[in-house]
mmCIF file of C-alpha atoms in Angstrom:
data_model
loop_
_atom_site.group_PDB
_atom_site.id
_atom_site.type_symbol
_atom_site.label_atom_id
_atom_site.label_comp_id
_atom_site.label_asym_id
_atom_site.label_seq_id
_atom_site.Cartn_x
_atom_site.Cartn_y
_atom_site.Cartn_z
ATOM 1 C CA GLN A 1 -12.355 -3.091 -14.851
ATOM 2 C CA VAL A 2 -10.637 -2.154 -11.852
ATOM 3 C CA GLN A 3 -6.528 -1.963 -11.961
ATOM 4 C CA LEU A 4 -4.111 -1.493 -9.031
ATOM 5 C CA VAL A 5 -0.833 -1.252 -10.044
ATOM 6 C CA GLU A 6 2.201 -1.057 -7.707
ATOM 7 C CA SER A 7 6.096 0.480 -8.387
ATOM 8 C CA GLY A 8 8.945 1.313 -6.441
ATOM 9 C CA GLY A 9 10.196 -2.087 -4.736
ATOM 10 C CA GLY A 10 13.592 -3.409 -4.785
ATOM 11 C CA LEU A 11 16.600 -4.468 -2.920
ATOM 12 C CA VAL A 12 18.308 -2.480 -0.417
ATOM 13 C CA GLN A 13 20.608 -2.621 2.494
ATOM 14 C CA ALA A 14 19.390 -2.419 6.234
ATOM 15 C CA GLY A 15 19.005 1.339 7.227
ATOM 16 C CA GLY A 16 18.165 2.480 3.587
ATOM 17 C CA SER A 17 15.223 3.467 2.071
ATOM 18 C CA LEU A 18 12.501 2.685 -0.500
ATOM 19 C CA ASN A 19 9.431 4.453 -1.762
ATOM 20 C CA LEU A 20 6.334 2.513 -2.994
ATOM 21 C CA ALA A 21 3.748 4.116 -5.208
ATOM 22 C CA CYS A 22 0.888 2.550 -6.453
ATOM 23 C CA THR A 23 -2.099 3.875 -9.054
ATOM 24 C CA VAL A 24 -5.494 2.943 -9.373
ATOM 25 C CA SER A 25 -7.488 3.033 -12.653
ATOM 26 C CA GLY A 26 -10.638 1.580 -14.539
ATOM 27 C CA SER A 27 -14.127 2.285 -14.337
ATOM 28 C CA ILE A 28 -14.142 4.004 -10.876
ATOM 29 C CA ASN A 29 -16.570 6.223 -9.192
ATOM 30 C CA ARG A 30 -14.988 7.360 -6.195
ATOM 31 C CA VAL A 31 -11.553 5.763 -4.265
ATOM 32 C CA ASN A 32 -12.537 5.399 -0.078
ATOM 33 C CA LEU A 33 -10.056 4.114 1.873
ATOM 34 C CA MET A 34 -5.832 3.274 0.582
ATOM 35 C CA GLY A 35 -3.139 1.239 2.044
ATOM 36 C CA TRP A 36 -0.837 -1.122 2.290
ATOM 37 C CA TYR A 37 -0.347 -4.961 3.021
ATOM 38 C CA ARG A 38 2.530 -7.212 3.175
ATOM 39 C CA GLN A 39 3.438 -10.831 3.117
ATOM 40 C CA ALA A 40 6.498 -12.345 4.324
ATOM 41 C CA PRO A 41 7.529 -15.645 2.858
ATOM 42 C CA GLY A 42 5.199 -18.628 4.831
ATOM 43 C CA GLN A 43 3.503 -15.912 6.696
ATOM 44 C CA SER A 44 0.088 -14.151 6.171
ATOM 45 C CA ARG A 45 -0.838 -11.132 4.724
ATOM 46 C CA ASP A 46 -0.565 -8.247 7.291
ATOM 47 C CA LEU A 47 -1.618 -5.071 7.058
ATOM 48 C CA VAL A 48 1.004 -2.139 7.238
ATOM 49 C CA GLY A 49 -1.104 1.194 7.032
ATOM 50 C CA THR A 50 -4.095 2.635 5.679
ATOM 51 C CA ILE A 51 -4.957 6.458 4.803
ATOM 52 C CA THR A 52 -8.462 7.974 4.391
ATOM 53 C CA SER A 53 -9.949 10.028 1.444
ATOM 54 C CA VAL A 54 -8.972 12.672 3.861
ATOM 55 C CA ASN A 55 -5.665 11.949 5.312
ATOM 56 C CA GLY A 56 -6.368 10.246 8.490
ATOM 57 C CA ILE A 57 -3.784 7.784 9.069
ATOM 58 C CA HIS A 58 -3.125 4.357 10.876
ATOM 59 C CA LEU A 59 0.220 2.737 10.539
ATOM 60 C CA VAL A 60 0.741 -0.376 12.582
ATOM 61 C CA GLU A 61 3.410 -0.267 15.640
ATOM 62 C CA ASP A 62 6.096 -1.807 14.340
ATOM 63 C CA VAL A 63 6.346 0.476 11.222
ATOM 64 C CA LYS A 64 5.501 3.796 13.281
ATOM 65 C CA GLY A 65 8.168 6.372 13.289
ATOM 66 C CA ARG A 66 9.949 4.409 9.655
ATOM 67 C CA PHE A 67 7.068 4.449 7.236
ATOM 68 C CA THR A 68 4.818 7.258 6.024
ATOM 69 C CA ILE A 69 1.594 6.727 4.029
ATOM 70 C CA SER A 70 0.429 9.457 1.647
ATOM 71 C CA ARG A 71 -1.949 9.859 -1.321
ATOM 72 C CA ASP A 72 -2.772 12.030 -4.100
ATOM 73 C CA ASN A 73 -6.647 11.826 -4.541
ATOM 74 C CA ALA A 74 -6.554 13.737 -8.001
ATOM 75 C CA LYS A 75 -4.136 10.986 -9.251
ATOM 76 C CA ARG A 76 -5.837 8.195 -7.282
ATOM 77 C CA MET A 77 -2.508 7.362 -6.123
ATOM 78 C CA VAL A 78 -1.037 6.169 -2.753
ATOM 79 C CA PHE A 79 2.685 6.098 -1.586
ATOM 80 C CA LEU A 80 4.578 4.327 1.504
ATOM 81 C CA GLN A 81 7.792 5.765 1.902
ATOM 82 C CA MET A 82 10.079 3.554 3.790
ATOM 83 C CA ASN A 83 12.926 4.442 5.979
ATOM 84 C CA ASN A 84 15.350 2.834 8.151
ATOM 85 C CA LEU A 85 14.481 -0.499 6.471
ATOM 86 C CA LYS A 86 15.145 -3.616 8.743
ATOM 87 C CA VAL A 87 15.582 -7.302 7.271
ATOM 88 C CA GLU A 88 12.173 -8.386 8.982
ATOM 89 C CA ASP A 89 10.434 -5.845 6.317
ATOM 90 C CA THR A 90 11.370 -7.955 3.715
ATOM 91 C CA ALA A 91 7.970 -9.172 2.159
ATOM 92 C CA ILE A 92 6.168 -8.620 -0.873
ATOM 93 C CA TYR A 93 4.081 -5.172 -0.422
ATOM 94 C CA PHE A 94 0.146 -5.248 -1.679
ATOM 95 C CA CYS A 95 -1.715 -1.748 -2.508
ATOM 96 C CA TYR A 96 -5.215 -1.704 -1.241
ATOM 97 C CA ALA A 97 -7.814 0.502 -2.066
ATOM 98 C CA GLN A 98 -11.761 0.143 -1.200
ATOM 99 C CA ILE A 99 -13.735 1.504 -4.280
ATOM 100 C CA LEU A 100 -16.622 2.582 -5.274
ATOM 101 C CA ARG A 101 -17.286 1.569 -8.864
ATOM 102 C CA SER A 102 -18.933 3.255 -11.628
ATOM 103 C CA ASP A 103 -21.757 0.936 -11.369
ATOM 104 C CA PHE A 104 -21.953 1.630 -7.509
ATOM 105 C CA ARG A 105 -20.320 -1.583 -6.156
ATOM 106 C CA MET A 106 -18.144 -1.249 -3.307
ATOM 107 C CA THR A 107 -15.403 -3.388 -3.376
ATOM 108 C CA ASN A 108 -11.797 -4.287 -1.788
ATOM 109 C CA ASP A 109 -9.303 -4.652 -4.280
ATOM 110 C CA TYR A 110 -5.674 -5.320 -4.253
ATOM 111 C CA GLY A 111 -2.412 -4.799 -6.545
ATOM 112 C CA GLN A 112 -0.292 -7.796 -7.685
ATOM 113 C CA GLY A 113 2.352 -6.872 -5.126
ATOM 114 C CA THR A 114 5.885 -5.466 -5.412
ATOM 115 C CA GLN A 115 8.730 -7.418 -3.517
ATOM 116 C CA VAL A 116 10.814 -5.578 -0.952
ATOM 117 C CA THR A 117 13.990 -7.273 0.065
ATOM 118 C CA VAL A 118 16.082 -5.764 2.919
ATOM 119 C CA PHE A 119 19.697 -7.259 3.380
ATOM 120 C CA SER A 120 22.151 -6.938 6.262
#
């Protein structure tokens, strides 16, 4: 079994900041790519950004300069620091990890999501 648990969502005024965290646990051999997706009401789940195990980072264009993604390999955690938040950032944010499980299956796993609501 593998679990991804997010924390840090909430309600914030436009221009404010939030820091999301996700912890991966379970029967894991290695965590490869990690990242964040988000899903706004009535929309598809979209990529926000990813980070490799050697800190290669990709962020989508509309969050560049505002969001930072980082990870702690020893703790199997990934973070999303969100600054200068906009109303359009309102969504459920999902943690993502590509995991080599202890039985050597490679899987793509997601957390349950954490709500981020930005008001004007």
